[in-house]
Short mmCIF file of C-alpha atoms and ligand atoms in Angstrom, two decimals:
data_model
loop_
_atom_site.label_atom_id
_atom_site.label_comp_id
_atom_site.label_asym_id
_atom_site.label_seq_id
_atom_site.Cartn_x
_atom_site.Cartn_y
_atom_site.Cartn_z
CA UNK A 922 24.98 3.31 -5.83
CA UNK A 923 22.89 6.13 -4.39
CA UNK A 924 19.19 5.40 -3.82
CA UNK A 925 16.59 7.92 -2.63
CA UNK A 926 13.41 6.94 -0.77
CA UNK A 927 10.59 9.46 -0.23
CA UNK A 928 7.64 8.67 2.06
CA UNK A 929 8.54 6.98 5.34
CA UNK A 930 5.00 6.01 6.37
CA UNK A 931 3.68 2.80 7.91
CA UNK A 932 4.95 0.68 5.03
CA UNK A 933 7.53 2.98 3.45
CA UNK A 934 9.80 3.06 6.52
CA UNK A 935 10.26 -0.71 6.87
CA UNK A 936 10.75 -0.99 3.09
CA UNK A 937 13.40 1.72 3.09
CA UNK A 938 15.16 0.03 6.03
CA UNK A 939 16.06 -2.88 3.73
CA UNK A 940 17.69 -0.48 1.28
CA UNK A 941 19.81 1.16 3.97
CA UNK A 942 22.26 -1.73 4.31
CA UNK A 943 22.67 -2.25 0.57
CA UNK A 944 22.88 1.22 -0.93
CA UNK A 945 23.98 4.74 -0.15
CA UNK A 946 20.49 5.73 1.03
CA UNK A 947 19.04 9.25 1.10
CA UNK A 948 15.58 9.75 2.63
CA UNK A 949 12.99 12.51 2.60
CA UNK A 950 9.68 12.69 4.43
CA UNK A 951 7.09 15.49 4.59
CA UNK A 952 7.28 15.45 8.38
CA UNK A 953 11.03 15.97 8.66
CA UNK A 954 11.29 14.53 12.17
CA UNK A 955 10.38 11.08 10.84
CA UNK A 956 13.17 11.24 8.28
CA UNK A 957 15.62 12.47 10.91
CA UNK A 958 14.78 9.56 13.23
CA UNK A 959 14.98 7.07 10.35
CA UNK A 960 18.32 8.42 9.14
CA UNK A 961 19.78 8.20 12.64
CA UNK A 962 18.53 4.65 13.16
CA UNK A 963 19.59 3.24 9.79
CA UNK A 964 22.68 5.23 8.86
CA UNK A 965 20.97 7.03 5.97
CA UNK A 966 21.28 10.68 4.97
CA UNK A 967 18.30 13.03 5.31
CA UNK A 968 17.54 15.36 2.40
CA UNK A 969 16.01 18.78 3.07
CA UNK A 970 13.82 18.75 -0.05
CA UNK A 971 12.56 16.23 -2.61
CA UNK A 972 14.90 17.88 -5.11
CA UNK A 973 17.91 17.34 -2.89
CA UNK A 974 16.90 13.68 -2.38
CA UNK A 975 16.84 13.09 -6.13
CA UNK A 976 20.12 14.85 -6.89
CA UNK A 977 22.82 12.28 -7.55
CA UNK A 978 20.51 9.30 -7.02
CA UNK A 979 20.55 6.49 -9.59
CA UNK A 980 17.20 5.18 -8.31
CA UNK A 981 14.36 7.14 -6.69
CA UNK A 982 11.54 5.35 -4.86
CA UNK A 983 8.32 6.95 -3.62
CA UNK A 984 5.67 5.52 -1.27
CA UNK A 985 2.87 8.03 -0.65
CA UNK A 986 -0.87 7.61 -0.02
CA UNK A 987 -2.04 8.11 -3.60
CA UNK A 988 -0.69 8.93 -7.07
CA UNK A 989 -1.92 12.48 -6.55
CA UNK A 990 0.68 13.17 -3.86
CA UNK A 991 3.41 11.60 -6.01
CA UNK A 992 2.54 13.83 -8.95
CA UNK A 993 2.48 16.91 -6.71
CA UNK A 994 5.89 16.02 -5.27
CA UNK A 995 7.45 16.47 -8.72
CA UNK A 996 6.40 20.11 -9.01
CA UNK A 997 8.16 23.34 -8.05
CA UNK A 998 11.76 24.54 -7.67
CA UNK A 999 12.36 22.17 -4.72
CA UNK A 1000 10.32 19.40 -6.30
CA UNK A 1001 11.53 15.95 -7.21
CA UNK A 1002 11.60 16.55 -10.95
CA UNK A 1003 14.11 19.37 -10.62
CA UNK A 1004 16.63 16.96 -9.08
CA UNK A 1005 16.23 14.07 -11.51
CA UNK A 1006 19.07 13.52 -13.98
CA UNK A 1007 18.59 11.70 -17.29
CA UNK A 1008 19.11 7.97 -16.81
CA UNK A 1009 17.53 7.89 -13.34
CA UNK A 1010 15.13 5.06 -12.52
CA UNK A 1011 11.89 6.14 -10.79
CA UNK A 1012 9.97 3.45 -8.90
CA UNK A 1013 6.63 4.42 -7.38
CA UNK A 1014 5.67 1.95 -4.63
CA UNK A 1015 2.44 3.82 -3.90
CA UNK A 1016 -0.73 1.81 -4.56
CA UNK A 1017 -1.47 4.25 -7.33
CA UNK A 1018 -3.92 4.61 -10.16
CA UNK A 1019 -2.98 3.44 -13.64
CA UNK A 1020 -3.93 6.63 -15.50
CA UNK A 1021 -1.80 8.87 -13.26
CA UNK A 1022 1.10 6.42 -13.48
CA UNK A 1023 0.93 6.52 -17.27
CA UNK A 1024 0.91 10.33 -17.15
CA UNK A 1025 3.90 10.34 -14.79
CA UNK A 1026 5.78 7.90 -17.03
CA UNK A 1027 5.23 10.14 -20.03
CA UNK A 1028 6.27 13.28 -18.16
CA UNK A 1029 9.43 11.65 -16.83
CA UNK A 1030 10.31 10.06 -20.18
CA UNK A 1031 10.62 13.64 -21.44
CA UNK A 1032 13.56 14.03 -19.04
CA UNK A 1033 15.10 10.67 -19.91
CA UNK A 1034 13.88 9.12 -16.66
CA UNK A 1035 12.44 5.57 -16.72
CA UNK A 1036 9.31 4.98 -14.61
CA UNK A 1037 7.68 1.87 -13.15
CA UNK A 1038 4.63 1.55 -10.92
CA UNK A 1039 5.73 -0.91 -8.24
CA UNK A 1040 3.00 -1.27 -5.59
CA UNK A 1041 3.46 -3.90 -2.91
CA UNK A 1042 1.38 -6.39 -0.93
CA UNK A 1043 2.17 -8.17 2.31
CA UNK A 1044 1.49 -5.52 4.93
CA UNK A 1045 3.83 -3.94 7.42
CA UNK A 1046 4.86 -7.40 8.69
CA UNK A 1047 5.87 -8.39 5.16
CA UNK A 1048 7.75 -5.13 4.75
CA UNK A 1049 9.69 -5.73 7.97
CA UNK A 1050 10.48 -9.30 6.95
CA UNK A 1051 11.42 -8.26 3.40
CA UNK A 1052 8.88 -10.70 1.95
CA UNK A 1053 6.57 -8.36 0.04
CA UNK A 1054 5.00 -9.15 -3.31
CA UNK A 1055 5.88 -6.37 -5.76
CA UNK A 1056 3.67 -5.83 -8.82
CA UNK A 1057 5.54 -4.02 -11.56
CA UNK A 1058 4.14 -2.03 -14.47
CA UNK A 1059 6.85 -1.00 -16.94
CA UNK A 1060 8.62 -1.94 -20.14
CA UNK A 1061 10.78 -5.06 -19.98
CA UNK A 1062 14.13 -3.23 -19.81
CA UNK A 1063 12.98 -1.02 -16.92
CA UNK A 1064 11.75 -4.09 -15.07
CA UNK A 1065 15.17 -5.74 -15.33
CA UNK A 1066 16.84 -2.60 -13.97
CA UNK A 1067 14.31 -2.34 -11.14
CA UNK A 1068 14.31 -5.97 -10.06
CA UNK A 1069 17.50 -6.03 -7.90
CA UNK A 1070 16.44 -2.90 -6.01
CA UNK A 1071 12.92 -4.21 -5.42
CA UNK A 1072 14.29 -7.55 -4.24
CA UNK A 1073 15.70 -5.75 -1.21
CA UNK A 1074 12.17 -5.85 0.27
CA UNK A 1075 10.29 -8.14 -2.13
CA UNK A 1076 10.22 -11.91 -2.21
CA UNK A 1077 8.12 -12.10 -5.37
CA UNK A 1078 8.88 -9.30 -7.79
CA UNK A 1079 6.56 -9.77 -10.75
CA UNK A 1080 6.36 -7.93 -14.04
CA UNK A 1081 2.62 -7.47 -14.70
CA UNK A 1082 2.66 -5.60 -18.01
CA UNK A 1083 3.12 -2.00 -19.20
CA UNK A 1084 3.02 1.07 -16.93
CA UNK A 1085 -0.24 0.99 -14.92
CA UNK A 1086 -0.47 -2.81 -14.84
CA UNK A 1087 1.09 -3.00 -11.37
CA UNK A 1088 -1.43 -0.49 -10.04
CA UNK A 1089 -4.31 -2.37 -11.66
CA UNK A 1090 -3.20 -5.68 -10.12
CA UNK A 1091 -2.79 -4.13 -6.68
CA UNK A 1092 -6.21 -2.45 -6.79
CA UNK A 1093 -7.99 -5.68 -7.71
CA UNK A 1094 -6.12 -7.54 -4.96
CA UNK A 1095 -7.19 -5.00 -2.36
CA UNK A 1096 -10.78 -4.89 -3.61
CA UNK A 1097 -10.94 -8.65 -3.05
CA UNK A 1098 -9.41 -8.17 0.40
CA UNK A 1099 -12.12 -5.63 1.23
CA UNK A 1100 -14.91 -7.96 0.03
CA UNK A 1101 -13.45 -10.66 2.21
CA UNK A 1102 -13.09 -8.56 5.34
CA UNK A 1103 -16.67 -7.40 5.17
CA UNK A 1104 -18.02 -10.88 4.33
CA UNK A 1105 -16.07 -12.62 7.11
CA UNK A 1106 -17.26 -9.95 9.56
CA UNK A 1107 -20.91 -10.42 8.57
CA UNK A 1108 -20.71 -14.23 8.72
CA UNK A 1109 -18.94 -14.37 12.07
CA UNK A 1110 -21.25 -11.80 13.67
CA UNK A 1111 -24.24 -13.93 12.69
CA UNK A 1112 -22.63 -17.13 13.99
CA UNK A 1113 -21.78 -15.55 17.35
CA UNK A 1114 -25.33 -14.23 17.67
CA UNK A 1115 -26.59 -17.72 16.87
CA UNK A 1116 -24.61 -19.05 19.84
CA UNK A 1117 -21.44 -20.42 18.20
CA UNK A 1118 -18.27 -19.45 20.13
CA UNK A 1119 -16.23 -17.06 17.98
CA UNK A 1120 -12.94 -18.96 18.20
CA UNK A 1121 -14.59 -22.28 17.34
CA UNK A 1122 -16.30 -20.67 14.36
CA UNK A 1123 -12.99 -19.29 13.09
CA UNK A 1124 -11.16 -22.60 13.63
CA UNK A 1125 -13.80 -24.58 11.75
CA UNK A 1126 -13.92 -22.00 8.97
CA UNK A 1127 -10.15 -22.36 8.64
CA UNK A 1128 -10.51 -26.14 8.30
CA UNK A 1129 -13.22 -25.66 5.65
CA UNK A 1130 -13.71 -24.23 2.18
CA UNK A 1131 -14.71 -20.68 3.17
CA UNK A 1132 -11.30 -19.88 4.67
CA UNK A 1133 -9.11 -17.03 3.46
CA UNK A 1134 -6.15 -14.86 4.47
CA UNK A 1135 -8.60 -12.75 6.45
CA UNK A 1136 -9.97 -15.73 8.42
CA UNK A 1137 -6.62 -17.50 8.76
CA UNK A 1138 -4.30 -14.64 9.68
CA UNK A 1139 -6.06 -11.36 10.33
CA UNK A 1140 -9.11 -12.36 12.38
CA UNK A 1141 -7.28 -14.66 14.87
CA UNK A 1142 -4.45 -12.15 15.41
CA UNK A 1143 -6.45 -8.96 15.56
CA UNK A 1144 -10.20 -9.43 15.97
CA UNK A 1145 -10.54 -12.44 18.30
CA UNK A 1146 -7.86 -10.90 20.53
CA UNK A 1147 -9.43 -7.44 20.31
CA UNK A 1148 -6.01 -5.85 19.71
CA UNK A 1149 -6.87 -3.98 16.47
CA UNK A 1150 -3.32 -2.84 15.62
CA UNK A 1151 -3.05 0.15 13.26
CA UNK A 1152 -1.06 -1.05 10.24
CA UNK A 1153 -2.97 0.04 7.13
CA UNK A 1154 -5.45 2.87 7.03
CA UNK A 1155 -9.01 2.10 6.01
CA UNK A 1156 -8.90 5.34 4.01
CA UNK A 1157 -6.20 3.77 1.81
CA UNK A 1158 -8.20 0.56 1.32
CA UNK A 1159 -11.19 2.68 0.32
CA UNK A 1160 -8.96 4.44 -2.22
CA UNK A 1161 -7.84 1.06 -3.60
CA UNK A 1162 -11.41 -0.20 -4.06
CA UNK A 1163 -12.17 3.04 -5.93
CA UNK A 1164 -9.23 2.38 -8.29
CA UNK A 1165 -10.48 -1.17 -8.90
CA UNK A 1166 -13.97 0.13 -9.69
CA UNK A 1167 -12.45 2.54 -12.21
CA UNK A 1168 -10.69 -0.40 -13.86
CA UNK A 1169 -13.93 -2.38 -14.11
CA UNK A 1170 -15.65 0.61 -15.65
CA UNK A 1171 -12.88 1.15 -18.21
CA UNK A 1172 -12.86 -2.51 -19.18
CA UNK A 1173 -16.66 -2.79 -19.41
CA UNK A 1174 -16.99 -5.34 -16.61
CA UNK A 1175 -20.12 -5.08 -14.46
CA UNK A 1176 -19.17 -5.17 -10.79
CA UNK A 1177 -22.16 -4.98 -8.46
CA UNK A 1178 -20.34 -6.81 -5.66
CA UNK A 1179 -17.26 -4.59 -5.78
CA UNK A 1180 -19.45 -1.50 -6.16
CA UNK A 1181 -21.39 -2.37 -3.00
CA UNK A 1182 -18.11 -3.11 -1.19
CA UNK A 1183 -16.87 0.31 -2.24
CA UNK A 1184 -19.97 1.92 -0.71
CA UNK A 1185 -19.47 -0.03 2.52
CA UNK A 1186 -15.80 0.96 2.70
CA UNK A 1187 -16.67 4.61 2.19
CA UNK A 1188 -19.38 4.42 4.87
CA UNK A 1189 -16.95 2.81 7.33
CA UNK A 1190 -14.33 5.46 6.51
CA UNK A 1191 -16.85 8.23 7.22
CA UNK A 1192 -17.90 6.58 10.50
CA UNK A 1193 -14.41 5.73 11.81
CA UNK A 1194 -12.27 8.53 10.37
CA UNK A 1195 -9.05 8.84 8.35
CA UNK A 1196 -6.79 7.13 10.88
CA UNK A 1197 -8.88 3.97 11.47
CA UNK A 1198 -7.30 0.64 10.54
CA UNK A 1199 -8.73 -1.31 7.60
CA UNK A 1200 -9.81 -4.30 9.69
CA UNK A 1201 -12.04 -2.01 11.73
CA UNK A 1202 -14.57 -2.48 8.93
CA UNK A 1203 -15.50 -5.50 11.04
CA UNK A 1204 -16.17 -3.15 13.96
CA UNK A 1205 -18.85 -1.45 11.91
CA UNK A 1206 -20.54 -4.83 11.39
CA UNK A 1207 -20.19 -5.61 15.10
CA UNK A 1208 -21.78 -2.31 16.10
CA UNK A 1209 -24.71 -2.76 13.76
CA UNK A 1210 -25.21 -6.34 14.93
CA UNK A 1211 -24.73 -5.51 18.63
CA UNK A 1212 -22.15 -8.27 19.09
CA UNK A 1213 -18.38 -8.68 19.43
CA UNK A 1214 -16.39 -11.40 17.67
CA UNK A 1215 -13.88 -12.23 20.44
CA UNK A 1216 -12.56 -15.37 22.02
P1 NDP B 1437 0.86 6.28 5.72
O1 NDP B 1437 -0.36 7.08 5.80
O2 NDP B 1437 1.33 5.53 6.92
O3 NDP B 1437 2.10 7.16 5.23
C1 NDP B 1437 1.97 8.03 4.16
C2 NDP B 1437 3.30 8.65 3.82
O4 NDP B 1437 3.08 9.62 2.79
C3 NDP B 1437 3.95 9.41 4.99
O5 NDP B 1437 5.34 9.37 4.82
C4 NDP B 1437 3.42 10.82 4.77
O6 NDP B 1437 4.23 11.81 5.34
C5 NDP B 1437 3.48 10.91 3.28
N1 NDP B 1437 2.57 11.93 2.73
C6 NDP B 1437 1.24 12.01 2.91
N2 NDP B 1437 0.75 13.07 2.23
C7 NDP B 1437 1.81 13.65 1.61
C8 NDP B 1437 1.96 14.78 0.79
N3 NDP B 1437 0.90 15.52 0.41
N4 NDP B 1437 3.19 15.11 0.35
C9 NDP B 1437 4.26 14.37 0.71
N5 NDP B 1437 4.19 13.29 1.50
C10 NDP B 1437 2.98 12.93 1.94
O7 NDP B 1437 0.64 5.26 4.48
P2 NDP B 1437 1.29 3.83 4.24
O8 NDP B 1437 2.75 3.88 4.43
O9 NDP B 1437 0.50 2.80 4.96
O10 NDP B 1437 0.92 3.64 2.68
C11 NDP B 1437 1.70 4.20 1.63
C12 NDP B 1437 1.23 3.54 0.33
O11 NDP B 1437 1.46 2.12 0.42
C13 NDP B 1437 -0.27 3.72 0.07
O12 NDP B 1437 -0.51 3.86 -1.31
C14 NDP B 1437 -0.87 2.41 0.58
O13 NDP B 1437 -2.10 2.10 -0.05
C15 NDP B 1437 0.24 1.43 0.23
N6 NDP B 1437 0.28 0.19 1.04
C16 NDP B 1437 0.24 0.21 2.42
C17 NDP B 1437 0.28 -0.97 3.14
C18 NDP B 1437 0.25 -1.03 4.64
O14 NDP B 1437 0.16 -2.15 5.19
N7 NDP B 1437 0.32 0.09 5.38
C19 NDP B 1437 0.33 -2.28 2.43
C20 NDP B 1437 0.46 -2.18 1.01
C21 NDP B 1437 0.40 -1.00 0.34
P3 NDP B 1437 4.04 12.32 6.86
O15 NDP B 1437 4.96 11.47 7.68
O16 NDP B 1437 4.43 13.73 6.81
O17 NDP B 1437 2.58 12.13 7.21
#
């Protein structure tokens, strides 16, 4: 079966690598050199245009920064839509926004193409290991068609509800991640300034009730060591918090905590730039506090 994957970024490339062994894989990336290198490494075929990638593919997957870029990729004579045949399955792994996903689903349904929003969680490590959580928004029949393909890189592939429900789930997850990063940064900066060694503070936190994925995995590996690897752009986390805030607004839920977190993410993004890693939000706290959380 031919599968096309478009968007070989930080997470898209390791996801697509799992498809290479199982399917006849065609890849496309805006920066063609990345697709060329990927195709050479994994025995995939490189398409010259999104249209060419879609032609003859039974399943098309996209993984771009936002839903906006996915929608734009469909347009034009060389666009993705021009290559899609009726019966194709379109899986968007972008952490997208529910309204755009619903619009895309409607547009593609007009061509007989089934759509699911299929954002993922688990980071680049999870993508490499093939252990991602995949949150699927689609009708039940589309989910059953999508499941075996998504299981190539997903350990938990979960149907969340209709189109848009995967995006909504992913946005809330990442909003909670952002709250946690900022809160752990603030708490640890204060403890270090109060004279508690950073590593001891983190160890005790992780043996106590305030622990979290951020304190257990991210801070020991990346902050205490001062390595700050670039795996997920802060700009993308900021986008996710914005999507979550839109969901709260639409559902009539007051969200002062998430709203403030959104402001802090946006501030950090402005200060650190578009390429900064998401965990560098803690750097902003460190700078303000005049302390480093290392040890
Ligand atoms: P990157 O910024 O690393 O990669 C983005 C990809 O999109 C690249 O292939 C880039 O191409 C392509 N792209 C950007 N703009 C356009 C455009 N206008 N037209 C066509 N292609 C474009 O992002 P990630 O891989 O990290 O993230 C992709 C999605 O996955 C995002 O929605 C993100 O929120 C989500 N995600 C990321 C995780 C992570 O750990 N990194 C974890 C979970 C979800 P080019 O090579 O030319 O720049």
